[in-house]
Short mmCIF file of C-alpha atoms in Angstrom, two decimals:
data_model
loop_
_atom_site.label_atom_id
_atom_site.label_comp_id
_atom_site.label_asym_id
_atom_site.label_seq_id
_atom_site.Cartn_x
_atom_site.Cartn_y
_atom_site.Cartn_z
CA UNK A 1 79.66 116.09 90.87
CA UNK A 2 81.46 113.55 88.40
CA UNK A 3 83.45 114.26 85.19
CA UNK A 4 83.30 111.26 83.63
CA UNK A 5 83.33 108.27 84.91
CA UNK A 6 85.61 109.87 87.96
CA UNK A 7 84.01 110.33 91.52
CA UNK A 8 85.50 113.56 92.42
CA UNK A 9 84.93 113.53 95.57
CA UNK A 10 86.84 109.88 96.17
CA UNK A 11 88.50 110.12 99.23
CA UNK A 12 89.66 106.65 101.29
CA UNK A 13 89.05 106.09 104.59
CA UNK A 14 92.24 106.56 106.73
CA UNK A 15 94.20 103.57 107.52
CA UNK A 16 95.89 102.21 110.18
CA UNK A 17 99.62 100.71 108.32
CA UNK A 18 101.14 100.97 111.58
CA UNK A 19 100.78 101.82 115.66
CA UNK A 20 100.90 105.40 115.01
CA UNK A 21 100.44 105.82 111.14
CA UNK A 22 98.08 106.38 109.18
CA UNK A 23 97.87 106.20 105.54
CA UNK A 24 94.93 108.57 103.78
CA UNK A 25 94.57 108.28 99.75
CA UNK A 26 92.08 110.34 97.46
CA UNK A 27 91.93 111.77 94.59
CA UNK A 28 93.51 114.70 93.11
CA UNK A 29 90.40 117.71 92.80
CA UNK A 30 89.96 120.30 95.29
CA UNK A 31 86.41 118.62 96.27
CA UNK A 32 88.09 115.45 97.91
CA UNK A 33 91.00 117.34 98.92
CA UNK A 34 88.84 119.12 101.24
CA UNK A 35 87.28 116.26 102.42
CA UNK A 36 90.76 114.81 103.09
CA UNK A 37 91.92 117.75 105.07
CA UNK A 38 88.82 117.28 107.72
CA UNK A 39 88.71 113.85 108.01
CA UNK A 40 92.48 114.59 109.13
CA UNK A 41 91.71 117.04 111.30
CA UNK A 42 89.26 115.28 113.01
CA UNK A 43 92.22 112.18 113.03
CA UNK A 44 94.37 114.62 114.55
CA UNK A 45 92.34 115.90 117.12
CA UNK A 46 91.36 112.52 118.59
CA UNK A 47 95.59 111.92 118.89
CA UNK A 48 95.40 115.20 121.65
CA UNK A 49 97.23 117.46 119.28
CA UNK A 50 96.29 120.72 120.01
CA UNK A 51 94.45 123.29 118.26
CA UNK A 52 96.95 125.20 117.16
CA UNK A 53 98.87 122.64 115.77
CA UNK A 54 95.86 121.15 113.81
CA UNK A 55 95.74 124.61 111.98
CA UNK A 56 99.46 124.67 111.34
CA UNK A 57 99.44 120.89 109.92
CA UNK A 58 95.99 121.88 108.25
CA UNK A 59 97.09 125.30 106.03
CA UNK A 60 100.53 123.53 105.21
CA UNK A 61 98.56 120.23 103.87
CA UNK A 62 96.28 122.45 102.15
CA UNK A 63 98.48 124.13 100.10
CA UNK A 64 100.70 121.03 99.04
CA UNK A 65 97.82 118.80 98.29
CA UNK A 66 96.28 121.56 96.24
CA UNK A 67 99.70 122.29 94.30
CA UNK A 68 99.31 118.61 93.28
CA UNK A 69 95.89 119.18 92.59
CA UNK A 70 96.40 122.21 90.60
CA UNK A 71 99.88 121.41 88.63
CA UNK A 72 100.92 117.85 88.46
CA UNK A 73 97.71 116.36 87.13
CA UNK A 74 96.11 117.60 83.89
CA UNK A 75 92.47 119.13 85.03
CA UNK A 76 90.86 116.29 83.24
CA UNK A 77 92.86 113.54 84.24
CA UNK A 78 93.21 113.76 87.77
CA UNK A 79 94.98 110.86 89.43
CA UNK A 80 95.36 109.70 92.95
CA UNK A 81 97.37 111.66 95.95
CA UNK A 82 98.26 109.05 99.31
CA UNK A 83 99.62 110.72 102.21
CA UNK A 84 101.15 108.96 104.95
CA UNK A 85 100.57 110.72 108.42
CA UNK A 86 103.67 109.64 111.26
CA UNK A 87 103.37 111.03 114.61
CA UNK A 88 105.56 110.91 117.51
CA UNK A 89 105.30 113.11 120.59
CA UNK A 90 107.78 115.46 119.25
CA UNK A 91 107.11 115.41 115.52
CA UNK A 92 104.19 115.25 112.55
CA UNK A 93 105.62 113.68 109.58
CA UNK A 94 103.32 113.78 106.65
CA UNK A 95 104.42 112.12 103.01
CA UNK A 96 102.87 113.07 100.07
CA UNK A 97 102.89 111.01 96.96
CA UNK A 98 102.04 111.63 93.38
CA UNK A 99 102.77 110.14 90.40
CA UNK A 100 101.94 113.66 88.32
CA UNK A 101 104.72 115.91 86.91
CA UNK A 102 107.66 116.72 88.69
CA UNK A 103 108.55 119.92 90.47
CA UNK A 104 110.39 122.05 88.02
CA UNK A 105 113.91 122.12 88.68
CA UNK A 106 113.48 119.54 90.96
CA UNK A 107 112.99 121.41 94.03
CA UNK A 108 110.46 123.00 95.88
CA UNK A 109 109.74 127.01 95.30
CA UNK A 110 111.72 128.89 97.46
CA UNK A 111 111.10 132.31 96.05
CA UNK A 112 109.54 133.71 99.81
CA UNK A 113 106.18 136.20 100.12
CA UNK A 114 104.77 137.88 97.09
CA UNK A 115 105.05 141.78 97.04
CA UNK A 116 102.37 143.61 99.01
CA UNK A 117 104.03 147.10 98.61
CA UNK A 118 102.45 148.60 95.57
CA UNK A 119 98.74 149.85 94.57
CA UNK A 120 95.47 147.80 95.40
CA UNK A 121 95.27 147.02 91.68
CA UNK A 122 98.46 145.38 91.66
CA UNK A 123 98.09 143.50 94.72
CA UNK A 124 98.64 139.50 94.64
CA UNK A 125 96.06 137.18 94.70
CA UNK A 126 98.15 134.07 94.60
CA UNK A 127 101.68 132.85 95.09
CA UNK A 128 101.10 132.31 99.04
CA UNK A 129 101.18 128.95 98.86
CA UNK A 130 105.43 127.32 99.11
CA UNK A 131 105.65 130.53 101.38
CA UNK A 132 103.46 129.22 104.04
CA UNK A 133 104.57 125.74 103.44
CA UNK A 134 108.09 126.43 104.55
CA UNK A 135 106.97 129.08 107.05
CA UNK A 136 104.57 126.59 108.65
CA UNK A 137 107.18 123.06 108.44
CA UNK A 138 110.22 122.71 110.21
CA UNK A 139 112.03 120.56 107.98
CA UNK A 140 110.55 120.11 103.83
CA UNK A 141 112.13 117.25 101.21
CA UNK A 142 111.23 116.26 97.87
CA UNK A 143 112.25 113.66 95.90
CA UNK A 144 111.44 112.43 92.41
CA UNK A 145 112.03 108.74 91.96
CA UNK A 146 110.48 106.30 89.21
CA UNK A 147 108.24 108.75 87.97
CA UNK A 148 106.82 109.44 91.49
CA UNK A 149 106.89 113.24 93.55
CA UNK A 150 107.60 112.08 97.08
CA UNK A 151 107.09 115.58 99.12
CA UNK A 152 108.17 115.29 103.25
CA UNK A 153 106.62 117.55 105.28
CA UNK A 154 107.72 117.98 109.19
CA UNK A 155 106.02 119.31 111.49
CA UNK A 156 107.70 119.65 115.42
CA UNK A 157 105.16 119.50 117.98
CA UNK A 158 107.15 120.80 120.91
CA UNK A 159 109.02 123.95 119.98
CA UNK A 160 107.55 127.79 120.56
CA UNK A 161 108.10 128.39 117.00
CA UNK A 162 105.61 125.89 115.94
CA UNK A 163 102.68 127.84 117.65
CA UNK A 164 103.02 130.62 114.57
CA UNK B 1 78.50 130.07 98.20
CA UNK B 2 75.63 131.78 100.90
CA UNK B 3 76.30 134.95 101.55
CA UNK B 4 74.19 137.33 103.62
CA UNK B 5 74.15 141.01 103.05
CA UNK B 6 72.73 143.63 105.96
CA UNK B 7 72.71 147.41 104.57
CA UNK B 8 73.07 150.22 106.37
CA UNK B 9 73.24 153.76 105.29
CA UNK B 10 77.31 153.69 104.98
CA UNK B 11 78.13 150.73 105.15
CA UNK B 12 77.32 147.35 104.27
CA UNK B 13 78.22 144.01 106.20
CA UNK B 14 78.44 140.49 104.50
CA UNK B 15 78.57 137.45 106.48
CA UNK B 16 79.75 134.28 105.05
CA UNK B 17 77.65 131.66 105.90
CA UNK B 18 80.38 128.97 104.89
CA UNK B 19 82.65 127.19 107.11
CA UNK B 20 85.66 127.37 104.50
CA UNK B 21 86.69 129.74 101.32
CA UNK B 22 89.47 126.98 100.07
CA UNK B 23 90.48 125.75 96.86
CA UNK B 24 87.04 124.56 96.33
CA UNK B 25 84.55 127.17 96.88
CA UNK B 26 87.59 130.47 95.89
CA UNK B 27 85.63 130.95 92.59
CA UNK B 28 82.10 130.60 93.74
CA UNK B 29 82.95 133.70 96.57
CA UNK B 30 84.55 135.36 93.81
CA UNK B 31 80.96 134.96 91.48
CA UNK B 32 78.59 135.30 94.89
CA UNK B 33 80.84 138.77 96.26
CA UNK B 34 80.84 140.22 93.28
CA UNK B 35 76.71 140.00 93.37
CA UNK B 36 76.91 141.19 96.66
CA UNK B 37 78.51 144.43 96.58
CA UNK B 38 77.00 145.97 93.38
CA UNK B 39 75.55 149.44 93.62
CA UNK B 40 76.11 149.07 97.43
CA UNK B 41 77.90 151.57 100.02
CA UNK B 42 81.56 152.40 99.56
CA UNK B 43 82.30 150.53 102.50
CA UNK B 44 82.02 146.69 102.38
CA UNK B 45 82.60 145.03 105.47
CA UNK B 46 82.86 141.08 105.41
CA UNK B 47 82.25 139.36 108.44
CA UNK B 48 84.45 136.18 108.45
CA UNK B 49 83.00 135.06 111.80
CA UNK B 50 81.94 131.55 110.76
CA UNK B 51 84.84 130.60 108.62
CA UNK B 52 87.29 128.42 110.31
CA UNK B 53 89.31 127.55 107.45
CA UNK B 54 90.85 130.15 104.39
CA UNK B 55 93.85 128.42 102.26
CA UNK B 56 95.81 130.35 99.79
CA UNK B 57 93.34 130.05 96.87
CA UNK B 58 90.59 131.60 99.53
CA UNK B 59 92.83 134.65 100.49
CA UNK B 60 93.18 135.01 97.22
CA UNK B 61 89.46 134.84 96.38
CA UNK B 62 89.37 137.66 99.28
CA UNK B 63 92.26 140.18 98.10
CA UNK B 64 90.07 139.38 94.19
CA UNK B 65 86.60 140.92 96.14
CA UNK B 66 88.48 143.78 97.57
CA UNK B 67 90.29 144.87 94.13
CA UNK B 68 87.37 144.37 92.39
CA UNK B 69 85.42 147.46 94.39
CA UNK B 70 85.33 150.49 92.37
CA UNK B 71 87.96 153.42 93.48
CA UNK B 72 86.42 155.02 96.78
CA UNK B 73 85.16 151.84 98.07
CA UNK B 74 86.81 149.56 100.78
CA UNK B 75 87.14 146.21 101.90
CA UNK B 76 87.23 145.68 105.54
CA UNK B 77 86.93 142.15 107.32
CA UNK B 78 85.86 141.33 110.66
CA UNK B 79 85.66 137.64 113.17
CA UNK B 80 88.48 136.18 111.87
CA UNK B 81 88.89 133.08 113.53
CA UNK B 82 92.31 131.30 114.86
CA UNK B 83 93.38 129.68 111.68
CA UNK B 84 92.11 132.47 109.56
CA UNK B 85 93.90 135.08 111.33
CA UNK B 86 97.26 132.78 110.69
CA UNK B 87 96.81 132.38 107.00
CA UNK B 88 96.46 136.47 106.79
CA UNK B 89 99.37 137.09 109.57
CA UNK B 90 101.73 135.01 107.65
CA UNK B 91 101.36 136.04 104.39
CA UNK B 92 101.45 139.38 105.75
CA UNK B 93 98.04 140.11 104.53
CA UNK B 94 97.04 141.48 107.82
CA UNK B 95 98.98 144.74 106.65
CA UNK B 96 96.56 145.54 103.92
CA UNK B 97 93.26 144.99 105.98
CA UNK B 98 91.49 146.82 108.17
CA UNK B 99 90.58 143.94 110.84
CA UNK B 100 88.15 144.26 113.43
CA UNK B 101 87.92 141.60 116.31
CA UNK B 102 83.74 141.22 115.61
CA UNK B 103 80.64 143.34 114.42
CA UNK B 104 80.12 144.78 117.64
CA UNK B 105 81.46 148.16 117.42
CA UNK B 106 80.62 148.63 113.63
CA UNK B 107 76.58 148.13 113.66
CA UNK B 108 75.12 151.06 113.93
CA UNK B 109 72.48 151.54 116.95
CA UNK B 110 69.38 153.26 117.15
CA UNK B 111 69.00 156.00 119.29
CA UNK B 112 66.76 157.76 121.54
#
């Protein structure tokens, strides 16, 4: 699928910028984000990182790489998302660059868990997404700097609240 | 998205035949469910047993299918796998679904 002249489904290789990170770049449409998120996957898999922590790293990714996907590009215009992946035996530290709009206010959502208390009709079908996020990290930055969204998501490998 | 419906008397069972409902494929499930369940049985059971991967669009996509059933009809979901079951524990999704471990105990049997 193309619009345009853009390859929607453009997703670099992972490389190797250092002994244990890895830098992954695509761009920004839900068709080469999800190639993205299995290429990692199978990345962090080969590294011994267990399953459960590949599905923790894997829903959080998801859901910021799709809220630059979905907000800080225009549809049409998508531009490019690079995401620096360091690991250590105690920690995941994934960086997430952008150079689409800014978080408004500056900061990421922390509004918690839509409601889920009133009639089937009214139920949410979005709004998940900064709740998991936080739920799933153990330590989330974000800085704007010359005109770039720089978004730090930690992961820690070792501690029983990880294995959510 | 392939979905595959089974009918039985009082109850229906769709299985995704997809190994994600993410960002990606949330509006083609929307589109392909809502195919799936017309003029069917009130309940709709949807057998998640070969999806290893839902994001927040997909449970979305999932809580769209069950509010779109006409009043009397229900949504239940079965197989979820490990990172399936974590997207709908944490978002405290779990609550609103029935969930049942696999198909085993739902499919009818014939008798005698």
């Amino acid at each position: 699928m193309t619009l345009g002249h853009i390859d929607l489904y453009r997703t670099r290789r992972p490389t190797q910028i250092m002994a244990d990170t890895i830098r992954v770049e695509c761009i920004a449409t839900q068709w080469a984000v999800r190639d993205l998120l299995i290429d990692l996957r199978a990345w962090l898999r080969a590294l011994n990182l267990s399953d459960v922590n590949c599905g923790t790293v894997e829903i959080a990714l998801a859901e910021a790489l799709n809220n630059v996907v979905e907000h800080a590009y225009p549809a049409d215009l998508p531009g490019d998302i690079a995401l620096d992946l360091a690991l250590t035996a105690a920690c995941l530290r994934c960086e997430l660059r952008d150079q689409g709009a800014a978080l408004p206010g500056l900061v990421p959502p922390d509004a918690g868990l839509p409601s889920i208390d009133g009639p089937r009709e009214s139920l949410p079908e979005g709004g998940f997404g900064w709740s998991l996020i936080r739920t799933l990290t153990s330590r989330l930055s974000y800085e704007r700097r010359d005109g770039e969204n720089r978004l730090t998501l930690e992961f820690n490998l070792n501690t029983a609240s990880f294995n959510l | 998205m392939d979905l595959a419906t089974t009918t039985y008397p009082d109850m229906m069972i769709i299985t995704v035949n997809a190994g994600r409902i993410d960002a990606a494929a949330a509006i083609a499930f929307k589109d392909a469910m809502r195919a799936a369940v017309a003029n069917g049985p009130a309940r709709v059971v949807l057998d998640l047993s070969h999806v290893t991967f839902v994001d927040s669009s997909g449970l979305g996509a999932i809580v769209a299918a069950m509010k779109h059933l006409e009043a009397g009809r229900r949504l239940d979901l079965a197989g979820l796998t490990t990172d399936v079951a974590k997207v709908f524990r944490l978002t405290r999704m779990d609550s609103i679904f029935t969930i049942y471990p696999d198909l085993d105990r739902l499919i009818p049997r014939a008798t005698g």
